Amino acid sequence: MLEPQGSVPETAGDRIRQHILDVAEAQFAERGFFGTSVRDVTDAASVRLAVINYHFETKEELFRSVLLRRAEPIAAERLKLLEGVTTSGTQARRVRAVVEAFVHPLLSRALGNDQGWRNYFALVAQIANTRMWVLTLVAEDFNRTALSFVAVLEKVFPRATKRKLHDAYQLMLAGTLYSFSNNGRLESLTLGEVRSDAYQTMCDELVAFTSAGVIAICARAPRRDSGARRGR
């Protein structure tokens, strides 16, 4: 069979690499970076240590590859949706479009059949709430997307301070990561009556909640400094 024009045939090495990434992703999501050894990954993946060393060289590079494999397509989709945010229309409509651009790429994947995405969401939520030095391995990659969202928020709220814009982004990020982590907290609180994996319902509420929060933070006029108050 002919390969579609422009596609790259998958080799045996590619398949092994993807298999290792899938297994490592599940291990890191369950045990964390420090709780997972390379030996844990080799045992779970049924490969020799030399194979992992060949593809990734170090545990840090394996971890970085696990994160970026899924972060890159999400970032690309987010930025594409962000480009569609209009420069006109009501403030509320524009903010909602920004929030949807951030959240919806996760929703479509959470609703799919690939357990790997759910492992990835759990892993990212876990490491985002720590001060792990390993975050420096991917900080630059994540920062590009973050700053693009902050820049669009600045266009919507030109009077907002840098602090307010970044706070709004951080809170949007935190709420999104927690909401898609499927950590079982809702099941614990409600004795199973409410589920953490009701992604569509949760996403609708997340978008509404976050949009209102961004407006509440960024639409407030900046305070005058103390010198201005004394001069009145």
Tab-separated table of C-alpha atoms in Angstrom:
chain	number	residue	atom	x	y	z
A	1	MET	CA	0.000	0.000	0.000
A	2	LEU	CA	1.289	3.457	-0.856
A	3	GLU	CA	1.794	5.879	2.002
A	4	PRO	CA	-0.197	9.141	1.799
A	5	GLN	CA	1.861	11.915	0.239
A	6	GLY	CA	3.938	13.722	2.841
A	7	SER	CA	3.560	11.058	5.544
A	8	VAL	CA	6.500	9.298	7.187
A	9	PRO	CA	6.249	5.508	7.525
A	10	GLU	CA	6.409	4.314	11.124
A	11	THR	CA	9.447	2.144	11.805
A	12	ALA	CA	9.907	-0.588	14.403
A	13	GLY	CA	12.050	1.869	16.348
A	14	ASP	CA	9.228	4.426	16.308
A	15	ARG	CA	6.788	1.863	17.660
A	16	ILE	CA	9.157	0.879	20.463
A	17	ARG	CA	9.722	4.520	21.355
A	18	GLN	CA	5.978	5.195	21.509
A	19	HIS	CA	5.442	2.075	23.615
A	20	ILE	CA	8.082	3.226	26.102
A	21	LEU	CA	6.503	6.684	26.259
A	22	ASP	CA	3.050	5.195	26.887
A	23	VAL	CA	4.342	3.027	29.724
A	24	ALA	CA	6.490	5.782	31.247
A	25	GLU	CA	3.546	8.172	31.112
A	26	ALA	CA	1.372	5.769	33.108
A	27	GLN	CA	4.175	5.140	35.605
A	28	PHE	CA	4.930	8.836	36.128
A	29	ALA	CA	1.209	9.628	36.472
A	30	GLU	CA	0.819	6.967	39.146
A	31	ARG	CA	4.067	7.414	41.087
A	32	GLY	CA	5.493	10.766	40.106
A	33	PHE	CA	8.918	11.561	38.714
A	34	PHE	CA	10.883	10.713	41.843
A	35	GLY	CA	8.784	7.669	42.664
A	36	THR	CA	9.407	6.110	39.257
A	37	SER	CA	12.753	4.575	38.367
A	38	VAL	CA	13.980	3.739	34.905
A	39	ARG	CA	13.928	0.113	36.034
A	40	ASP	CA	10.211	0.453	36.770
A	41	VAL	CA	9.685	1.588	33.193
A	42	THR	CA	11.813	-1.165	31.665
A	43	ASP	CA	9.983	-3.830	33.677
A	44	ALA	CA	6.531	-2.482	32.804
A	45	ALA	CA	7.452	-2.013	29.146
A	46	SER	CA	9.258	-5.373	28.916
A	47	VAL	CA	12.315	-3.807	27.328
A	48	ARG	CA	15.950	-3.782	28.286
A	49	LEU	CA	17.635	-0.805	29.910
A	50	ALA	CA	19.830	-0.387	26.842
A	51	VAL	CA	16.744	0.281	24.716
A	52	ILE	CA	15.626	3.177	26.903
A	53	ASN	CA	19.165	4.518	27.048
A	54	TYR	CA	19.314	4.397	23.253
A	55	HIS	CA	16.084	6.337	22.751
A	56	PHE	CA	16.258	8.775	25.678
A	57	GLU	CA	19.736	8.577	27.274
A	58	THR	CA	18.560	9.832	30.697
A	59	LYS	CA	15.497	9.656	32.924
A	60	GLU	CA	15.146	13.423	32.647
A	61	GLU	CA	15.023	13.252	28.856
A	62	LEU	CA	12.452	10.447	29.054
A	63	PHE	CA	10.295	12.584	31.356
A	64	ARG	CA	10.622	15.618	29.087
A	65	SER	CA	9.658	13.529	26.053
A	66	VAL	CA	6.617	12.182	27.875
A	67	LEU	CA	5.416	15.708	28.626
A	68	LEU	CA	6.135	17.296	25.259
A	69	ARG	CA	4.669	14.480	23.179
A	70	ARG	CA	1.164	15.511	24.182
A	71	ALA	CA	1.831	19.126	25.137
A	72	GLU	CA	2.834	20.080	21.613
A	73	PRO	CA	-0.408	19.127	19.811
A	74	ILE	CA	-2.464	20.720	22.601
A	75	ALA	CA	-0.435	23.929	22.348
A	76	ALA	CA	-0.816	23.992	18.569
A	77	GLU	CA	-4.598	23.623	18.789
A	78	ARG	CA	-4.867	26.206	21.551
A	79	LEU	CA	-2.915	28.782	19.558
A	80	LYS	CA	-4.979	28.106	16.449
A	81	LEU	CA	-8.200	28.678	18.410
A	82	LEU	CA	-6.688	31.738	20.046
A	83	GLU	CA	-6.095	33.266	16.614
A	84	GLY	CA	-9.839	33.101	16.081
A	85	VAL	CA	-10.626	35.340	19.047
A	86	THR	CA	-12.083	38.492	17.536
A	87	THR	CA	-10.874	41.988	18.324
A	88	SER	CA	-14.463	43.203	18.462
A	89	GLY	CA	-17.575	42.160	20.336
A	90	THR	CA	-18.432	42.333	23.998
A	91	GLN	CA	-15.797	41.829	26.613
A	92	ALA	CA	-17.636	38.818	28.009
A	93	ARG	CA	-17.839	37.135	24.596
A	94	ARG	CA	-14.144	37.672	23.908
A	95	VAL	CA	-13.097	36.382	27.321
A	96	ARG	CA	-15.228	33.281	26.925
A	97	ALA	CA	-13.592	32.628	23.544
A	98	VAL	CA	-10.143	32.863	25.177
A	99	VAL	CA	-11.141	30.429	27.932
A	100	GLU	CA	-12.692	28.009	25.436
A	101	ALA	CA	-9.498	28.114	23.370
A	102	PHE	CA	-7.602	27.044	26.461
A	103	VAL	CA	-10.007	24.398	27.748
A	104	HIS	CA	-11.632	22.744	24.728
A	105	PRO	CA	-8.506	21.026	23.356
A	106	LEU	CA	-8.361	19.081	26.623
A	107	LEU	CA	-12.054	18.257	26.568
A	108	SER	CA	-11.995	16.645	23.125
A	109	ARG	CA	-9.151	14.383	24.230
A	110	ALA	CA	-10.625	13.559	27.636
A	111	LEU	CA	-13.810	12.384	25.912
A	112	GLY	CA	-11.840	10.102	23.591
A	113	ASN	CA	-10.849	6.483	24.055
A	114	ASP	CA	-7.126	7.046	24.589
A	115	GLN	CA	-6.317	6.382	28.250
A	116	GLY	CA	-2.920	7.942	27.597
A	117	TRP	CA	-4.446	11.404	27.485
A	118	ARG	CA	-6.060	10.902	30.866
A	119	ASN	CA	-2.733	9.689	32.247
A	120	TYR	CA	-1.106	12.794	30.845
A	121	PHE	CA	-3.691	15.123	32.414
A	122	ALA	CA	-3.175	13.465	35.801
A	123	LEU	CA	0.599	13.781	35.448
A	124	VAL	CA	0.551	17.463	34.477
A	125	ALA	CA	-1.844	18.319	37.312
A	126	GLN	CA	0.463	16.526	39.727
A	127	ILE	CA	3.677	18.263	38.735
A	128	ALA	CA	2.069	21.704	38.324
A	129	ASN	CA	1.347	21.789	42.049
A	130	THR	CA	4.937	21.126	43.080
A	131	ARG	CA	8.189	23.060	43.002
A	132	MET	CA	10.010	20.236	41.254
A	133	TRP	CA	13.174	21.239	39.466
A	134	VAL	CA	12.215	18.943	36.604
A	135	LEU	CA	9.666	21.551	35.522
A	136	THR	CA	12.600	23.570	34.218
A	137	LEU	CA	13.006	20.868	31.567
A	138	VAL	CA	9.806	21.988	29.852
A	139	ALA	CA	9.273	25.517	31.169
A	140	GLU	CA	10.332	27.232	27.960
A	141	ASP	CA	7.966	25.088	25.875
A	142	PHE	CA	4.982	25.828	28.133
A	143	ASN	CA	5.864	29.514	28.515
A	144	ARG	CA	5.367	30.274	24.833
A	145	THR	CA	1.723	29.264	24.948
A	146	ALA	CA	1.139	30.935	28.302
A	147	LEU	CA	2.499	34.273	27.111
A	148	SER	CA	0.346	34.107	23.974
A	149	PHE	CA	-2.774	33.820	26.128
A	150	VAL	CA	-1.634	36.633	28.400
A	151	ALA	CA	-1.044	38.825	25.344
A	152	VAL	CA	-4.586	38.265	24.095
A	153	LEU	CA	-6.006	38.988	27.555
A	154	GLU	CA	-4.054	42.229	27.525
A	155	LYS	CA	-5.798	43.241	24.297
A	156	VAL	CA	-9.164	42.547	25.922
A	157	PHE	CA	-8.163	44.396	29.108
A	158	PRO	CA	-5.671	47.099	28.063
A	159	ARG	CA	-5.859	48.821	31.475
A	160	ALA	CA	-5.147	45.679	33.482
A	161	THR	CA	-1.778	45.449	35.212
A	162	LYS	CA	0.686	42.737	34.322
A	163	ARG	CA	0.037	41.186	37.735
A	164	LYS	CA	-3.703	40.895	37.109
A	165	LEU	CA	-3.232	39.446	33.635
A	166	HIS	CA	-0.814	36.802	34.868
A	167	ASP	CA	-2.948	36.010	37.910
A	168	ALA	CA	-5.944	35.474	35.639
A	169	TYR	CA	-3.936	33.114	33.444
A	170	GLN	CA	-2.542	31.172	36.403
A	171	LEU	CA	-5.986	30.691	37.914
A	172	MET	CA	-7.378	29.569	34.553
A	173	LEU	CA	-4.517	27.094	34.286
A	174	ALA	CA	-4.936	25.784	37.839
A	175	GLY	CA	-8.683	25.277	37.483
A	176	THR	CA	-8.271	23.516	34.162
A	177	LEU	CA	-5.557	21.148	35.361
A	178	TYR	CA	-7.480	20.189	38.475
A	179	SER	CA	-10.738	19.712	36.587
A	180	PHE	CA	-9.210	17.276	34.103
A	181	SER	CA	-7.063	15.371	36.628
A	182	ASN	CA	-9.878	12.890	37.409
A	183	ASN	CA	-8.516	12.554	40.946
A	184	GLY	CA	-11.650	11.007	42.439
A	185	ARG	CA	-12.234	13.861	44.863
A	186	LEU	CA	-15.858	14.371	43.833
A	187	GLU	CA	-16.582	10.676	44.297
A	188	SER	CA	-15.154	10.889	47.808
A	189	LEU	CA	-17.142	13.998	48.711
A	190	THR	CA	-20.462	12.763	47.319
A	191	LEU	CA	-20.109	9.016	47.977
A	192	GLY	CA	-20.071	8.423	44.240
A	193	GLU	CA	-23.124	10.501	43.385
A	194	VAL	CA	-21.035	12.991	41.399
A	195	ARG	CA	-18.210	11.802	39.169
A	196	SER	CA	-14.877	13.465	38.400
A	197	ASP	CA	-14.913	12.129	34.841
A	198	ALA	CA	-18.153	13.847	33.773
A	199	TYR	CA	-15.964	15.940	31.521
A	200	GLN	CA	-18.583	17.660	29.372
A	201	THR	CA	-20.630	18.925	32.313
A	202	MET	CA	-17.528	19.908	34.217
A	203	CYS	CA	-16.089	21.726	31.198
A	204	ASP	CA	-19.232	23.789	30.651
A	205	GLU	CA	-19.132	24.890	34.281
A	206	LEU	CA	-15.375	25.484	34.169
A	207	VAL	CA	-15.687	27.794	31.161
A	208	ALA	CA	-18.499	29.804	32.766
A	209	PHE	CA	-16.724	30.013	36.136
A	210	THR	CA	-13.332	30.918	34.689
A	211	SER	CA	-14.712	33.506	32.276
A	212	ALA	CA	-16.441	35.318	35.122
A	213	GLY	CA	-13.314	35.104	37.244
A	214	VAL	CA	-11.055	36.535	34.542
A	215	ILE	CA	-13.410	39.480	34.110
A	216	ALA	CA	-13.621	40.023	37.873
A	217	ILE	CA	-9.821	40.190	38.100
A	218	CYS	CA	-8.892	42.093	34.956
A	219	ALA	CA	-11.791	44.493	34.485
A	220	ARG	CA	-11.247	46.266	37.773
A	221	ALA	CA	-9.568	49.627	37.279
A	222	PRO	CA	-6.017	49.675	38.628
A	223	ARG	CA	-5.624	51.349	41.990
A	224	ARG	CA	-3.844	54.626	42.240
A	225	ASP	CA	-0.581	54.501	44.133
A	226	SER	CA	-0.306	55.915	47.637
A	227	GLY	CA	1.327	59.119	46.371
A	228	ALA	CA	-1.656	59.835	44.140
A	229	ARG	CA	-4.037	59.326	47.039
A	230	ARG	CA	-2.087	61.718	49.251
A	231	GLY	CA	-2.146	64.353	46.531
A	232	ARG	CA	-5.933	64.548	46.400
